[in-house]
């Protein structure tokens, strides 16, 4: 039997890593997975490894991190380094070896957010911050994998036309060729803001309106081909793919 490798996953919100819900049938609270869980599993499958994924609410991470006596090591950390350090402390306190830290790279203020060079620099800056936060804790033996869409999760979910054809019978989705580079005014429904692009694509389905929610995102992620995702998002997803595969091959 192949070893099952457990990764603890944290993120930003329901439409990426999910949320806690109350299961009425079982009378318990449980974690409902967001789209990144399917993407992680499908990526791991490329290495022939099986992974067990456990979500942790970012509020719980913050609560546990405040109990950590070494919190003074957070002094001077900026950007995502602070958050990833807290997550690393949480993993150590709970005796976990492997973690996946999800965050959006977002837009860099004052920069042209569709220029590949600018976007790559922004992505690499955020990735460095995530890794720095883990390193600064001084915790040995921990493997932290950054998972960072260049703008937001919608960019990754706009990569594979086949997913939309299978799920929603949309004949010609016309997805952007480089979805991780698109950007626009959030208030312009006809512009290239990623959420607005996805909304227009989903509106092509005949019949009932498709909601822009966690369930829809999860459906799209489950049907998204990892090879297509790598091809369409060569800056941000390729980096996550390589990082996760490198960790898994050494286990």
PDB file of C-alpha atoms in Angstrom:
ATOM      1  CA  UNK A   1       0.000   0.000   0.000  1.00  0.00           C
ATOM      2  CA  UNK A   2       1.329   3.427  -0.948  1.00  0.00           C
ATOM      3  CA  UNK A   3       1.995   5.871   1.859  1.00  0.00           C
ATOM      4  CA  UNK A   4      -0.673   8.536   2.236  1.00  0.00           C
ATOM      5  CA  UNK A   5       0.948  11.927   2.694  1.00  0.00           C
ATOM      6  CA  UNK A   6      -0.970  14.479   4.737  1.00  0.00           C
ATOM      7  CA  UNK A   7      -0.883  18.172   3.853  1.00  0.00           C
ATOM      8  CA  UNK A   8      -2.562  20.839   5.932  1.00  0.00           C
ATOM      9  CA  UNK A   9      -4.092  23.552   3.749  1.00  0.00           C
ATOM     10  CA  UNK A  10      -4.938  27.145   4.557  1.00  0.00           C
ATOM     11  CA  UNK A  11      -6.251  29.883   2.304  1.00  0.00           C
ATOM     12  CA  UNK A  12      -8.082  33.172   2.085  1.00  0.00           C
ATOM     13  CA  UNK A  13     -11.799  32.506   1.632  1.00  0.00           C
ATOM     14  CA  UNK A  14     -14.642  30.150   0.656  1.00  0.00           C
ATOM     15  CA  UNK A  15     -14.076  30.373  -3.102  1.00  0.00           C
ATOM     16  CA  UNK A  16     -10.499  29.127  -2.791  1.00  0.00           C
ATOM     17  CA  UNK A  17     -10.005  26.811   0.204  1.00  0.00           C
ATOM     18  CA  UNK A  18     -13.588  26.462   1.425  1.00  0.00           C
ATOM     19  CA  UNK A  19     -15.427  27.002   4.703  1.00  0.00           C
ATOM     20  CA  UNK A  20     -16.865  25.338   7.791  1.00  0.00           C
ATOM     21  CA  UNK A  21     -20.500  24.304   7.440  1.00  0.00           C
ATOM     22  CA  UNK A  22     -22.992  22.565   9.677  1.00  0.00           C
ATOM     23  CA  UNK A  23     -23.947  19.138   8.329  1.00  0.00           C
ATOM     24  CA  UNK A  24     -27.586  18.802   9.312  1.00  0.00           C
ATOM     25  CA  UNK A  25     -27.741  15.085   8.440  1.00  0.00           C
ATOM     26  CA  UNK A  26     -24.817  14.202  10.722  1.00  0.00           C
ATOM     27  CA  UNK A  27     -25.359  16.983  13.255  1.00  0.00           C
ATOM     28  CA  UNK A  28     -21.702  18.013  13.059  1.00  0.00           C
ATOM     29  CA  UNK A  29     -19.591  20.844  11.736  1.00  0.00           C
ATOM     30  CA  UNK A  30     -17.330  19.884   8.864  1.00  0.00           C
ATOM     31  CA  UNK A  31     -15.104  21.527   6.292  1.00  0.00           C
ATOM     32  CA  UNK A  32     -16.558  21.972   2.824  1.00  0.00           C
ATOM     33  CA  UNK A  33     -13.701  22.021   0.354  1.00  0.00           C
ATOM     34  CA  UNK A  34     -13.103  24.809  -2.120  1.00  0.00           C
ATOM     35  CA  UNK A  35     -11.606  24.412  -5.614  1.00  0.00           C
ATOM     36  CA  UNK A  36      -7.944  24.312  -4.629  1.00  0.00           C
ATOM     37  CA  UNK A  37      -8.423  20.864  -3.074  1.00  0.00           C
ATOM     38  CA  UNK A  38      -9.249  19.305  -6.446  1.00  0.00           C
ATOM     39  CA  UNK A  39      -6.299  21.098  -8.033  1.00  0.00           C
ATOM     40  CA  UNK A  40      -3.936  19.829  -5.320  1.00  0.00           C
ATOM     41  CA  UNK A  41      -5.139  16.239  -5.651  1.00  0.00           C
ATOM     42  CA  UNK A  42      -4.937  16.236  -9.449  1.00  0.00           C
ATOM     43  CA  UNK A  43      -1.432  17.696  -9.293  1.00  0.00           C
ATOM     44  CA  UNK A  44      -0.309  15.043  -6.818  1.00  0.00           C
ATOM     45  CA  UNK A  45      -1.716  12.331  -9.083  1.00  0.00           C
ATOM     46  CA  UNK A  46       0.821  13.379 -11.728  1.00  0.00           C
ATOM     47  CA  UNK A  47       3.556  12.066  -9.415  1.00  0.00           C
ATOM     48  CA  UNK A  48       1.737   8.821  -8.666  1.00  0.00           C
ATOM     49  CA  UNK A  49       1.311   9.869  -5.029  1.00  0.00           C
ATOM     50  CA  UNK A  50      -1.863  10.035  -2.967  1.00  0.00           C
ATOM     51  CA  UNK A  51      -2.327  12.920  -0.590  1.00  0.00           C
ATOM     52  CA  UNK A  52      -4.596  13.395   2.395  1.00  0.00           C
ATOM     53  CA  UNK A  53      -5.695  17.004   2.749  1.00  0.00           C
ATOM     54  CA  UNK A  54      -6.789  18.672   5.948  1.00  0.00           C
ATOM     55  CA  UNK A  55      -8.077  22.229   6.010  1.00  0.00           C
ATOM     56  CA  UNK A  56      -7.444  24.685   8.813  1.00  0.00           C
ATOM     57  CA  UNK A  57      -9.335  27.939   9.193  1.00  0.00           C
ATOM     58  CA  UNK A  58      -7.012  30.945   9.038  1.00  0.00           C
ATOM     59  CA  UNK A  59      -8.633  32.270  12.237  1.00  0.00           C
ATOM     60  CA  UNK A  60      -7.527  29.124  14.038  1.00  0.00           C
ATOM     61  CA  UNK A  61      -4.013  29.581  12.649  1.00  0.00           C
ATOM     62  CA  UNK A  62      -3.892  33.108  14.055  1.00  0.00           C
ATOM     63  CA  UNK A  63      -5.242  31.983  17.417  1.00  0.00           C
ATOM     64  CA  UNK A  64      -2.674  29.207  17.804  1.00  0.00           C
ATOM     65  CA  UNK A  65       0.179  31.405  16.571  1.00  0.00           C
ATOM     66  CA  UNK A  66      -0.519  33.947  19.329  1.00  0.00           C
ATOM     67  CA  UNK A  67       0.238  31.194  21.846  1.00  0.00           C
ATOM     68  CA  UNK A  68       3.659  30.565  20.316  1.00  0.00           C
ATOM     69  CA  UNK A  69       6.473  31.873  22.517  1.00  0.00           C
ATOM     70  CA  UNK A  70       8.702  32.342  19.485  1.00  0.00           C
ATOM     71  CA  UNK A  71       6.301  34.877  18.005  1.00  0.00           C
ATOM     72  CA  UNK A  72       9.044  37.472  18.420  1.00  0.00           C
ATOM     73  CA  UNK A  73      10.543  35.948  15.261  1.00  0.00           C
ATOM     74  CA  UNK A  74       7.710  37.597  13.344  1.00  0.00           C
ATOM     75  CA  UNK A  75       9.263  40.987  13.997  1.00  0.00           C
ATOM     76  CA  UNK A  76      10.265  42.686  10.766  1.00  0.00           C
ATOM     77  CA  UNK A  77       8.396  40.335   8.457  1.00  0.00           C
ATOM     78  CA  UNK A  78       6.297  42.031   5.799  1.00  0.00           C
ATOM     79  CA  UNK A  79       3.549  41.073   3.353  1.00  0.00           C
ATOM     80  CA  UNK A  80       2.658  37.399   3.224  1.00  0.00           C
ATOM     81  CA  UNK A  81       5.742  36.434   5.259  1.00  0.00           C
ATOM     82  CA  UNK A  82       3.885  37.255   8.460  1.00  0.00           C
ATOM     83  CA  UNK A  83       0.958  35.002   7.568  1.00  0.00           C
ATOM     84  CA  UNK A  84       3.119  32.111   6.406  1.00  0.00           C
ATOM     85  CA  UNK A  85       5.187  32.293   9.606  1.00  0.00           C
ATOM     86  CA  UNK A  86       2.032  31.996  11.690  1.00  0.00           C
ATOM     87  CA  UNK A  87       0.934  29.041   9.586  1.00  0.00           C
ATOM     88  CA  UNK A  88       4.343  27.431  10.090  1.00  0.00           C
ATOM     89  CA  UNK A  89       4.058  27.863  13.852  1.00  0.00           C
ATOM     90  CA  UNK A  90       0.623  26.258  13.698  1.00  0.00           C
ATOM     91  CA  UNK A  91       1.952  23.269  11.763  1.00  0.00           C
ATOM     92  CA  UNK A  92       4.760  22.810  14.258  1.00  0.00           C
ATOM     93  CA  UNK A  93       2.460  23.054  17.285  1.00  0.00           C
ATOM     94  CA  UNK A  94       0.148  20.446  15.772  1.00  0.00           C
ATOM     95  CA  UNK A  95       3.123  18.273  14.750  1.00  0.00           C
ATOM     96  CA  UNK A  96       2.470  18.418  11.024  1.00  0.00           C
ATOM     97  CA  UNK A  97       5.333  18.192   8.540  1.00  0.00           C
ATOM     98  CA  UNK A  98       3.693  19.391   5.326  1.00  0.00           C
ATOM     99  CA  UNK A  99       1.623  22.442   4.598  1.00  0.00           C
ATOM    100  CA  UNK A 100       0.158  24.242   1.581  1.00  0.00           C
ATOM    101  CA  UNK A 101      -0.180  27.994   1.964  1.00  0.00           C
ATOM    102  CA  UNK A 102      -2.657  29.500  -0.485  1.00  0.00           C
ATOM    103  CA  UNK A 103      -2.868  33.215  -1.166  1.00  0.00           C
ATOM    104  CA  UNK A 104      -3.555  35.494  -4.123  1.00  0.00           C
ATOM    105  CA  UNK A 105      -0.694  37.550  -5.510  1.00  0.00           C
ATOM    106  CA  UNK A 106      -3.167  40.373  -6.220  1.00  0.00           C
ATOM    107  CA  UNK A 107      -2.363  43.545  -8.132  1.00  0.00           C
ATOM    108  CA  UNK A 108       0.711  45.621  -7.342  1.00  0.00           C
ATOM    109  CA  UNK A 109      -0.414  49.257  -6.864  1.00  0.00           C
ATOM    110  CA  UNK A 110       0.699  51.614  -9.602  1.00  0.00           C
ATOM    111  CA  UNK A 111       1.896  48.874 -11.947  1.00  0.00           C
ATOM    112  CA  UNK A 112       0.602  47.688 -15.312  1.00  0.00           C
ATOM    113  CA  UNK A 113      -1.004  44.459 -14.245  1.00  0.00           C
ATOM    114  CA  UNK A 114      -1.173  42.818 -17.670  1.00  0.00           C
ATOM    115  CA  UNK A 115       2.532  43.048 -18.512  1.00  0.00           C
ATOM    116  CA  UNK A 116       4.135  39.569 -18.231  1.00  0.00           C
ATOM    117  CA  UNK A 117       7.385  40.941 -16.783  1.00  0.00           C
ATOM    118  CA  UNK A 118       5.602  43.021 -14.153  1.00  0.00           C
ATOM    119  CA  UNK A 119       3.288  40.140 -13.274  1.00  0.00           C
ATOM    120  CA  UNK A 120       6.142  37.673 -12.927  1.00  0.00           C
ATOM    121  CA  UNK A 121       8.043  40.052 -10.655  1.00  0.00           C
ATOM    122  CA  UNK A 122       4.966  40.499  -8.488  1.00  0.00           C
ATOM    123  CA  UNK A 123       4.403  36.756  -8.276  1.00  0.00           C
ATOM    124  CA  UNK A 124       8.027  36.046  -7.368  1.00  0.00           C
ATOM    125  CA  UNK A 125       7.942  38.734  -4.689  1.00  0.00           C
ATOM    126  CA  UNK A 126       4.889  37.195  -3.008  1.00  0.00           C
ATOM    127  CA  UNK A 127       6.337  33.683  -3.302  1.00  0.00           C
ATOM    128  CA  UNK A 128       9.574  34.862  -1.655  1.00  0.00           C
ATOM    129  CA  UNK A 129       7.565  36.366   1.197  1.00  0.00           C
ATOM    130  CA  UNK A 130       5.710  33.097   1.791  1.00  0.00           C
ATOM    131  CA  UNK A 131       8.940  31.083   1.866  1.00  0.00           C
ATOM    132  CA  UNK A 132      10.714  33.677   4.000  1.00  0.00           C
ATOM    133  CA  UNK A 133       8.001  33.493   6.648  1.00  0.00           C
ATOM    134  CA  UNK A 134       8.507  29.750   7.015  1.00  0.00           C
ATOM    135  CA  UNK A 135      12.294  30.020   7.032  1.00  0.00           C
ATOM    136  CA  UNK A 136      12.356  32.766   9.680  1.00  0.00           C
ATOM    137  CA  UNK A 137      10.580  30.549  12.197  1.00  0.00           C
ATOM    138  CA  UNK A 138      13.635  28.311  12.302  1.00  0.00           C
ATOM    139  CA  UNK A 139      11.477  25.179  12.390  1.00  0.00           C
ATOM    140  CA  UNK A 140      13.442  22.245  11.006  1.00  0.00           C
ATOM    141  CA  UNK A 141      12.081  19.514   8.762  1.00  0.00           C
ATOM    142  CA  UNK A 142       8.956  21.379   7.673  1.00  0.00           C
ATOM    143  CA  UNK A 143       7.932  21.537   4.017  1.00  0.00           C
ATOM    144  CA  UNK A 144       5.754  24.489   3.066  1.00  0.00           C
ATOM    145  CA  UNK A 145       4.399  24.684  -0.491  1.00  0.00           C
ATOM    146  CA  UNK A 146       3.277  28.131  -1.748  1.00  0.00           C
ATOM    147  CA  UNK A 147       0.104  28.045  -3.852  1.00  0.00           C
ATOM    148  CA  UNK A 148      -0.284  31.484  -5.415  1.00  0.00           C
ATOM    149  CA  UNK A 149      -2.477  32.362  -8.401  1.00  0.00           C
ATOM    150  CA  UNK A 150      -0.972  35.397 -10.064  1.00  0.00           C
ATOM    151  CA  UNK A 151      -4.106  37.457  -9.522  1.00  0.00           C
ATOM    152  CA  UNK A 152      -6.889  35.316  -8.048  1.00  0.00           C
ATOM    153  CA  UNK A 153      -8.311  31.789  -8.210  1.00  0.00           C
ATOM    154  CA  UNK A 154     -10.644  32.716 -11.097  1.00  0.00           C
ATOM    155  CA  UNK A 155      -7.593  33.069 -13.359  1.00  0.00           C
ATOM    156  CA  UNK A 156      -6.724  29.392 -12.869  1.00  0.00           C
ATOM    157  CA  UNK A 157     -10.359  28.399 -13.314  1.00  0.00           C
ATOM    158  CA  UNK A 158     -10.478  30.191 -16.671  1.00  0.00           C
ATOM    159  CA  UNK A 159      -7.867  27.914 -18.225  1.00  0.00           C
ATOM    160  CA  UNK A 160      -9.686  24.862 -19.606  1.00  0.00           C
ATOM    161  CA  UNK A 161     -12.500  25.278 -22.146  1.00  0.00           C
ATOM    162  CA  UNK A 162     -13.338  21.580 -21.971  1.00  0.00           C
ATOM    163  CA  UNK A 163     -14.416  21.903 -18.329  1.00  0.00           C
ATOM    164  CA  UNK A 164     -17.105  24.427 -19.304  1.00  0.00           C
ATOM    165  CA  UNK A 165     -18.240  22.325 -22.243  1.00  0.00           C
ATOM    166  CA  UNK A 166     -18.596  19.210 -20.088  1.00  0.00           C
ATOM    167  CA  UNK A 167     -20.234  20.886 -17.100  1.00  0.00           C
ATOM    168  CA  UNK A 168     -22.466  23.489 -18.682  1.00  0.00           C
ATOM    169  CA  UNK A 169     -22.742  22.487 -22.347  1.00  0.00           C
ATOM    170  CA  UNK A 170     -21.265  25.814 -23.449  1.00  0.00           C
ATOM    171  CA  UNK A 171     -20.196  25.166 -27.028  1.00  0.00           C
ATOM    172  CA  UNK A 172     -17.604  27.923 -27.419  1.00  0.00           C
ATOM    173  CA  UNK A 173     -16.492  29.348 -24.046  1.00  0.00           C
ATOM    174  CA  UNK A 174     -13.751  31.563 -25.597  1.00  0.00           C
ATOM    175  CA  UNK A 175     -11.577  31.611 -22.488  1.00  0.00           C
ATOM    176  CA  UNK A 176      -8.555  33.962 -22.407  1.00  0.00           C
ATOM    177  CA  UNK A 177      -5.354  32.400 -23.776  1.00  0.00           C
ATOM    178  CA  UNK A 178      -3.320  33.748 -20.850  1.00  0.00           C
ATOM    179  CA  UNK A 179      -5.828  33.925 -17.991  1.00  0.00           C
ATOM    180  CA  UNK A 180      -3.282  34.725 -15.303  1.00  0.00           C
ATOM    181  CA  UNK A 181      -2.409  37.994 -17.080  1.00  0.00           C
ATOM    182  CA  UNK A 182      -5.902  39.420 -17.541  1.00  0.00           C
ATOM    183  CA  UNK A 183      -7.063  42.400 -15.506  1.00  0.00           C
ATOM    184  CA  UNK A 184      -9.607  45.204 -15.635  1.00  0.00           C
ATOM    185  CA  UNK A 185     -11.969  47.414 -13.704  1.00  0.00           C
ATOM    186  CA  UNK A 186     -14.064  45.398 -11.247  1.00  0.00           C
ATOM    187  CA  UNK A 187     -16.996  47.745 -11.927  1.00  0.00           C
ATOM    188  CA  UNK A 188     -16.899  47.175 -15.696  1.00  0.00           C
ATOM    189  CA  UNK A 189     -19.012  44.067 -16.481  1.00  0.00           C
ATOM    190  CA  UNK A 190     -17.621  44.005 -20.031  1.00  0.00           C
ATOM    191  CA  UNK A 191     -13.995  44.344 -18.952  1.00  0.00           C
ATOM    192  CA  UNK A 192     -11.269  41.809 -18.163  1.00  0.00           C
ATOM    193  CA  UNK A 193     -11.530  41.698 -14.408  1.00  0.00           C
ATOM    194  CA  UNK A 194     -11.291  37.898 -13.844  1.00  0.00           C
ATOM    195  CA  UNK A 195     -14.578  37.541 -11.970  1.00  0.00           C
ATOM    196  CA  UNK A 196     -16.380  39.489 -14.689  1.00  0.00           C
ATOM    197  CA  UNK A 197     -14.840  37.348 -17.442  1.00  0.00           C
ATOM    198  CA  UNK A 198     -15.998  34.195 -15.672  1.00  0.00           C
ATOM    199  CA  UNK A 199     -19.468  35.630 -15.123  1.00  0.00           C
ATOM    200  CA  UNK A 200     -19.819  36.332 -18.844  1.00  0.00           C
ATOM    201  CA  UNK A 201     -18.654  32.824 -19.755  1.00  0.00           C
ATOM    202  CA  UNK A 202     -21.094  31.195 -17.340  1.00  0.00           C
ATOM    203  CA  UNK A 203     -23.936  33.365 -18.636  1.00  0.00           C
ATOM    204  CA  UNK A 204     -23.640  31.561 -21.976  1.00  0.00           C
ATOM    205  CA  UNK A 205     -25.321  28.506 -20.496  1.00  0.00           C
ATOM    206  CA  UNK A 206     -28.927  28.186 -21.592  1.00  0.00           C
ATOM    207  CA  UNK A 207     -31.558  27.883 -18.938  1.00  0.00           C
ATOM    208  CA  UNK A 208     -30.891  28.382 -15.243  1.00  0.00           C
ATOM    209  CA  UNK A 209     -28.299  30.946 -14.184  1.00  0.00           C
ATOM    210  CA  UNK A 210     -25.039  29.502 -12.832  1.00  0.00           C
ATOM    211  CA  UNK A 211     -24.098  31.135  -9.514  1.00  0.00           C
ATOM    212  CA  UNK A 212     -20.589  32.455  -8.898  1.00  0.00           C
ATOM    213  CA  UNK A 213     -20.066  30.475  -5.716  1.00  0.00           C
ATOM    214  CA  UNK A 214     -17.867  27.853  -4.082  1.00  0.00           C
ATOM    215  CA  UNK A 215     -19.816  24.930  -5.534  1.00  0.00           C
ATOM    216  CA  UNK A 216     -19.437  26.220  -9.097  1.00  0.00           C
ATOM    217  CA  UNK A 217     -15.736  26.873  -8.587  1.00  0.00           C
ATOM    218  CA  UNK A 218     -15.278  23.378  -7.175  1.00  0.00           C
ATOM    219  CA  UNK A 219     -17.053  21.832 -10.178  1.00  0.00           C
ATOM    220  CA  UNK A 220     -14.810  23.687 -12.616  1.00  0.00           C
ATOM    221  CA  UNK A 221     -11.642  22.800 -10.696  1.00  0.00           C
ATOM    222  CA  UNK A 222     -12.582  19.124 -10.641  1.00  0.00           C
ATOM    223  CA  UNK A 223     -12.904  19.054 -14.438  1.00  0.00           C
ATOM    224  CA  UNK A 224      -9.860  21.215 -15.192  1.00  0.00           C
ATOM    225  CA  UNK A 225      -6.998  19.377 -16.876  1.00  0.00           C
ATOM    226  CA  UNK A 226      -3.740  19.956 -14.992  1.00  0.00           C
ATOM    227  CA  UNK A 227      -1.689  19.913 -18.189  1.00  0.00           C
ATOM    228  CA  UNK A 228      -3.893  22.624 -19.691  1.00  0.00           C
ATOM    229  CA  UNK A 229      -3.640  24.636 -16.484  1.00  0.00           C
ATOM    230  CA  UNK A 230       0.154  24.470 -16.660  1.00  0.00           C
ATOM    231  CA  UNK A 231       0.142  25.587 -20.277  1.00  0.00           C
ATOM    232  CA  UNK A 232      -2.241  28.510 -19.755  1.00  0.00           C
ATOM    233  CA  UNK A 233      -0.769  29.712 -16.427  1.00  0.00           C
ATOM    234  CA  UNK A 234       2.975  29.132 -16.869  1.00  0.00           C
ATOM    235  CA  UNK A 235       4.037  31.689 -14.267  1.00  0.00           C
ATOM    236  CA  UNK A 236       1.970  30.913 -11.203  1.00  0.00           C
ATOM    237  CA  UNK A 237       0.550  27.432 -11.612  1.00  0.00           C
ATOM    238  CA  UNK A 238       3.725  25.937 -13.064  1.00  0.00           C
ATOM    239  CA  UNK A 239       5.542  27.140  -9.953  1.00  0.00           C
ATOM    240  CA  UNK A 240       3.043  25.446  -7.626  1.00  0.00           C
ATOM    241  CA  UNK A 241       3.131  22.286  -9.740  1.00  0.00           C
ATOM    242  CA  UNK A 242       6.934  22.118  -9.556  1.00  0.00           C
ATOM    243  CA  UNK A 243       7.043  22.884  -5.821  1.00  0.00           C
ATOM    244  CA  UNK A 244       4.476  20.239  -4.889  1.00  0.00           C
ATOM    245  CA  UNK A 245       5.987  17.599  -7.161  1.00  0.00           C
ATOM    246  CA  UNK A 246       9.461  18.272  -5.746  1.00  0.00           C
ATOM    247  CA  UNK A 247       8.206  17.725  -2.217  1.00  0.00           C
ATOM    248  CA  UNK A 248       6.310  14.561  -3.130  1.00  0.00           C
ATOM    249  CA  UNK A 249       9.149  12.934  -5.042  1.00  0.00           C
ATOM    250  CA  UNK A 250      11.359  13.039  -1.944  1.00  0.00           C
ATOM    251  CA  UNK A 251       8.806  11.321   0.292  1.00  0.00           C
TER     252      UNK A 251
END
